[in-house]
């Protein structure tokens, strides 16, 4: 299935499916390192993305307690949950607005034409 | 100004603003290497992107004559022009569908809040 990969550029700040997934997993797991691990990311990388996100917004999106045996806990702030939900709505609205055009492009792909020809045999 | 950066994933084939710009510049300059140069790309890189694009679609998007002192000429096929136009329509429709949501996110950015506070002084 073809799909739209969508990233928002706000000046130097970028927000796309990777950061959205990280936020979603932080909400789900209650931990930055667990969320990063689920995405095959190092602890350091996950923390640095969270710090970047928090610095880009006026209010931190992720609230965390570093340290402790369990590595502290983390959760989305109200704004974090809002940003994640807004991004998911943006993805859905954009995908639905361009569904017909994507289908028109898909029909021109080499694989589609080959599949169609083999069906006709 | 915030904007949407949009890429289509068709299985292993990806099409985004970079390839769209390359097609647009090939149409404008009549040359793959001139188009690549305008994007700060090596001759080899531009050719390899064109070959990848042509292989992904059932009909080549770029028709070229390699060689000669001028490096041969290149132009978009009818399908190439169609794919480029479709992508531009997809970008415009998606951007307009999510304008309000992007504005809602933009208001939460650190830079926006800072700008707003300095205006109030």
PDB file of C-alpha atoms in Angstrom, chain A residues 1-11 13 15 54-59 61 79 82-84 86-87 89-91 93-94 97-98 101-102 104-111 113, chain B residues 1-11 13-15 54-59 79 82-84 86-87 89-91 93-94 97-98 101-102 104-111 113:
ATOM      1  CA  UNK A   1       0.000   0.000   0.000  1.00  0.00           C
ATOM      2  CA  UNK A   2       1.399   3.407  -0.922  1.00  0.00           C
ATOM      3  CA  UNK A   3       1.515   5.928   1.839  1.00  0.00           C
ATOM      4  CA  UNK A   4       2.348   9.481   2.639  1.00  0.00           C
ATOM      5  CA  UNK A   5       5.381  10.208   4.768  1.00  0.00           C
ATOM      6  CA  UNK A   6       4.886  13.658   6.195  1.00  0.00           C
ATOM      7  CA  UNK A   7       7.219  15.971   8.067  1.00  0.00           C
ATOM      8  CA  UNK A   8       6.578  19.465   9.378  1.00  0.00           C
ATOM      9  CA  UNK A   9       9.339  22.067   9.100  1.00  0.00           C
ATOM     10  CA  UNK A  10       9.002  24.963  11.528  1.00  0.00           C
ATOM     11  CA  UNK A  11      12.153  26.959  10.839  1.00  0.00           C
ATOM     12  CA  UNK A  13      12.497  22.454  14.067  1.00  0.00           C
ATOM     13  CA  UNK A  15       8.575  17.017  13.370  1.00  0.00           C
ATOM     14  CA  UNK A  54      11.284  20.084  24.622  1.00  0.00           C
ATOM     15  CA  UNK A  55      13.537  22.986  23.639  1.00  0.00           C
ATOM     16  CA  UNK A  56      11.558  23.641  20.445  1.00  0.00           C
ATOM     17  CA  UNK A  57       8.257  24.122  22.196  1.00  0.00           C
ATOM     18  CA  UNK A  58       7.373  26.812  24.720  1.00  0.00           C
ATOM     19  CA  UNK A  59       6.282  24.124  27.200  1.00  0.00           C
ATOM     20  CA  UNK A  61       6.264  17.931  25.624  1.00  0.00           C
ATOM     21  CA  UNK A  79       1.017  19.885  25.300  1.00  0.00           C
ATOM     22  CA  UNK A  82      -1.841  17.711  22.055  1.00  0.00           C
ATOM     23  CA  UNK A  83       1.104  17.846  19.624  1.00  0.00           C
ATOM     24  CA  UNK A  84       1.008  14.074  19.082  1.00  0.00           C
ATOM     25  CA  UNK A  86      -2.502  17.076  16.134  1.00  0.00           C
ATOM     26  CA  UNK A  87       0.217  15.330  14.093  1.00  0.00           C
ATOM     27  CA  UNK A  89      -4.826  14.313  12.597  1.00  0.00           C
ATOM     28  CA  UNK A  90      -2.546  16.073  10.101  1.00  0.00           C
ATOM     29  CA  UNK A  91      -1.391  12.707   8.721  1.00  0.00           C
ATOM     30  CA  UNK A  93      -6.339  14.635   6.784  1.00  0.00           C
ATOM     31  CA  UNK A  94      -3.439  14.948   4.332  1.00  0.00           C
ATOM     32  CA  UNK A  97      -7.031  14.786   0.721  1.00  0.00           C
ATOM     33  CA  UNK A  98      -4.640  13.187  -1.769  1.00  0.00           C
ATOM     34  CA  UNK A 101      -3.813  11.511  -6.759  1.00  0.00           C
ATOM     35  CA  UNK A 102      -1.720   8.839  -5.072  1.00  0.00           C
ATOM     36  CA  UNK A 104      -3.221   7.839 -10.122  1.00  0.00           C
ATOM     37  CA  UNK A 105       0.548   7.761  -9.552  1.00  0.00           C
ATOM     38  CA  UNK A 106       0.477   4.206  -8.273  1.00  0.00           C
ATOM     39  CA  UNK A 107      -1.038   2.977 -11.534  1.00  0.00           C
ATOM     40  CA  UNK A 108       2.065   4.215 -13.392  1.00  0.00           C
ATOM     41  CA  UNK A 109       4.537   2.193 -11.319  1.00  0.00           C
ATOM     42  CA  UNK A 110       6.464  -0.618 -12.993  1.00  0.00           C
ATOM     43  CA  UNK A 111       5.331  -3.118 -10.350  1.00  0.00           C
ATOM     44  CA  UNK A 113       1.763  -2.594 -14.542  1.00  0.00           C
TER      45      UNK A 113
ATOM     46  CA  UNK B   1       6.704  30.007   7.585  1.00  0.00           C
ATOM     47  CA  UNK B   2       6.015  26.406   8.605  1.00  0.00           C
ATOM     48  CA  UNK B   3       5.616  23.966   5.783  1.00  0.00           C
ATOM     49  CA  UNK B   4       4.825  20.405   4.975  1.00  0.00           C
ATOM     50  CA  UNK B   5       7.577  18.184   3.612  1.00  0.00           C
ATOM     51  CA  UNK B   6       5.886  15.300   1.915  1.00  0.00           C
ATOM     52  CA  UNK B   7       7.228  12.039   0.526  1.00  0.00           C
ATOM     53  CA  UNK B   8       5.381   9.188  -1.114  1.00  0.00           C
ATOM     54  CA  UNK B   9       6.410   5.622  -0.314  1.00  0.00           C
ATOM     55  CA  UNK B  10       5.366   3.076  -2.919  1.00  0.00           C
ATOM     56  CA  UNK B  11       6.913  -0.137  -1.611  1.00  0.00           C
ATOM     57  CA  UNK B  13      10.137   3.461  -4.354  1.00  0.00           C
ATOM     58  CA  UNK B  14      10.172   6.870  -2.732  1.00  0.00           C
ATOM     59  CA  UNK B  15       9.224  10.148  -4.321  1.00  0.00           C
ATOM     60  CA  UNK B  54      12.905   5.457 -14.699  1.00  0.00           C
ATOM     61  CA  UNK B  55      13.188   1.911 -13.369  1.00  0.00           C
ATOM     62  CA  UNK B  56      10.411   2.460 -10.828  1.00  0.00           C
ATOM     63  CA  UNK B  57       7.827   3.502 -13.369  1.00  0.00           C
ATOM     64  CA  UNK B  58       6.438   1.400 -16.194  1.00  0.00           C
ATOM     65  CA  UNK B  59       7.398   4.119 -18.698  1.00  0.00           C
ATOM     66  CA  UNK B  79       4.490  10.447 -17.903  1.00  0.00           C
ATOM     67  CA  UNK B  82       2.282  13.921 -15.346  1.00  0.00           C
ATOM     68  CA  UNK B  83       4.094  12.555 -12.274  1.00  0.00           C
ATOM     69  CA  UNK B  84       5.659  15.950 -11.535  1.00  0.00           C
ATOM     70  CA  UNK B  86       0.545  15.175  -9.759  1.00  0.00           C
ATOM     71  CA  UNK B  87       3.139  15.533  -6.997  1.00  0.00           C
ATOM     72  CA  UNK B  89      -1.025  18.915  -6.753  1.00  0.00           C
ATOM     73  CA  UNK B  90      -0.548  16.445  -3.877  1.00  0.00           C
ATOM     74  CA  UNK B  91       1.680  18.954  -2.051  1.00  0.00           C
ATOM     75  CA  UNK B  93      -3.900  19.715  -1.536  1.00  0.00           C
ATOM     76  CA  UNK B  94      -2.216  18.236   1.539  1.00  0.00           C
ATOM     77  CA  UNK B  97      -6.084  20.309   4.122  1.00  0.00           C
ATOM     78  CA  UNK B  98      -3.930  20.745   7.237  1.00  0.00           C
ATOM     79  CA  UNK B 101      -3.700  22.140  12.384  1.00  0.00           C
ATOM     80  CA  UNK B 102      -0.239  23.397  11.435  1.00  0.00           C
ATOM     81  CA  UNK B 104      -2.303  25.315  16.002  1.00  0.00           C
ATOM     82  CA  UNK B 105       1.057  23.558  16.409  1.00  0.00           C
ATOM     83  CA  UNK B 106       3.001  26.632  15.382  1.00  0.00           C
ATOM     84  CA  UNK B 107       1.499  28.649  18.227  1.00  0.00           C
ATOM     85  CA  UNK B 108       3.058  26.210  20.713  1.00  0.00           C
ATOM     86  CA  UNK B 109       6.624  26.685  19.468  1.00  0.00           C
ATOM     87  CA  UNK B 110       9.162  28.356  21.740  1.00  0.00           C
ATOM     88  CA  UNK B 111      10.031  30.904  19.044  1.00  0.00           C
ATOM     89  CA  UNK B 113       5.726  32.419  22.174  1.00  0.00           C
TER      90      UNK B 113
END
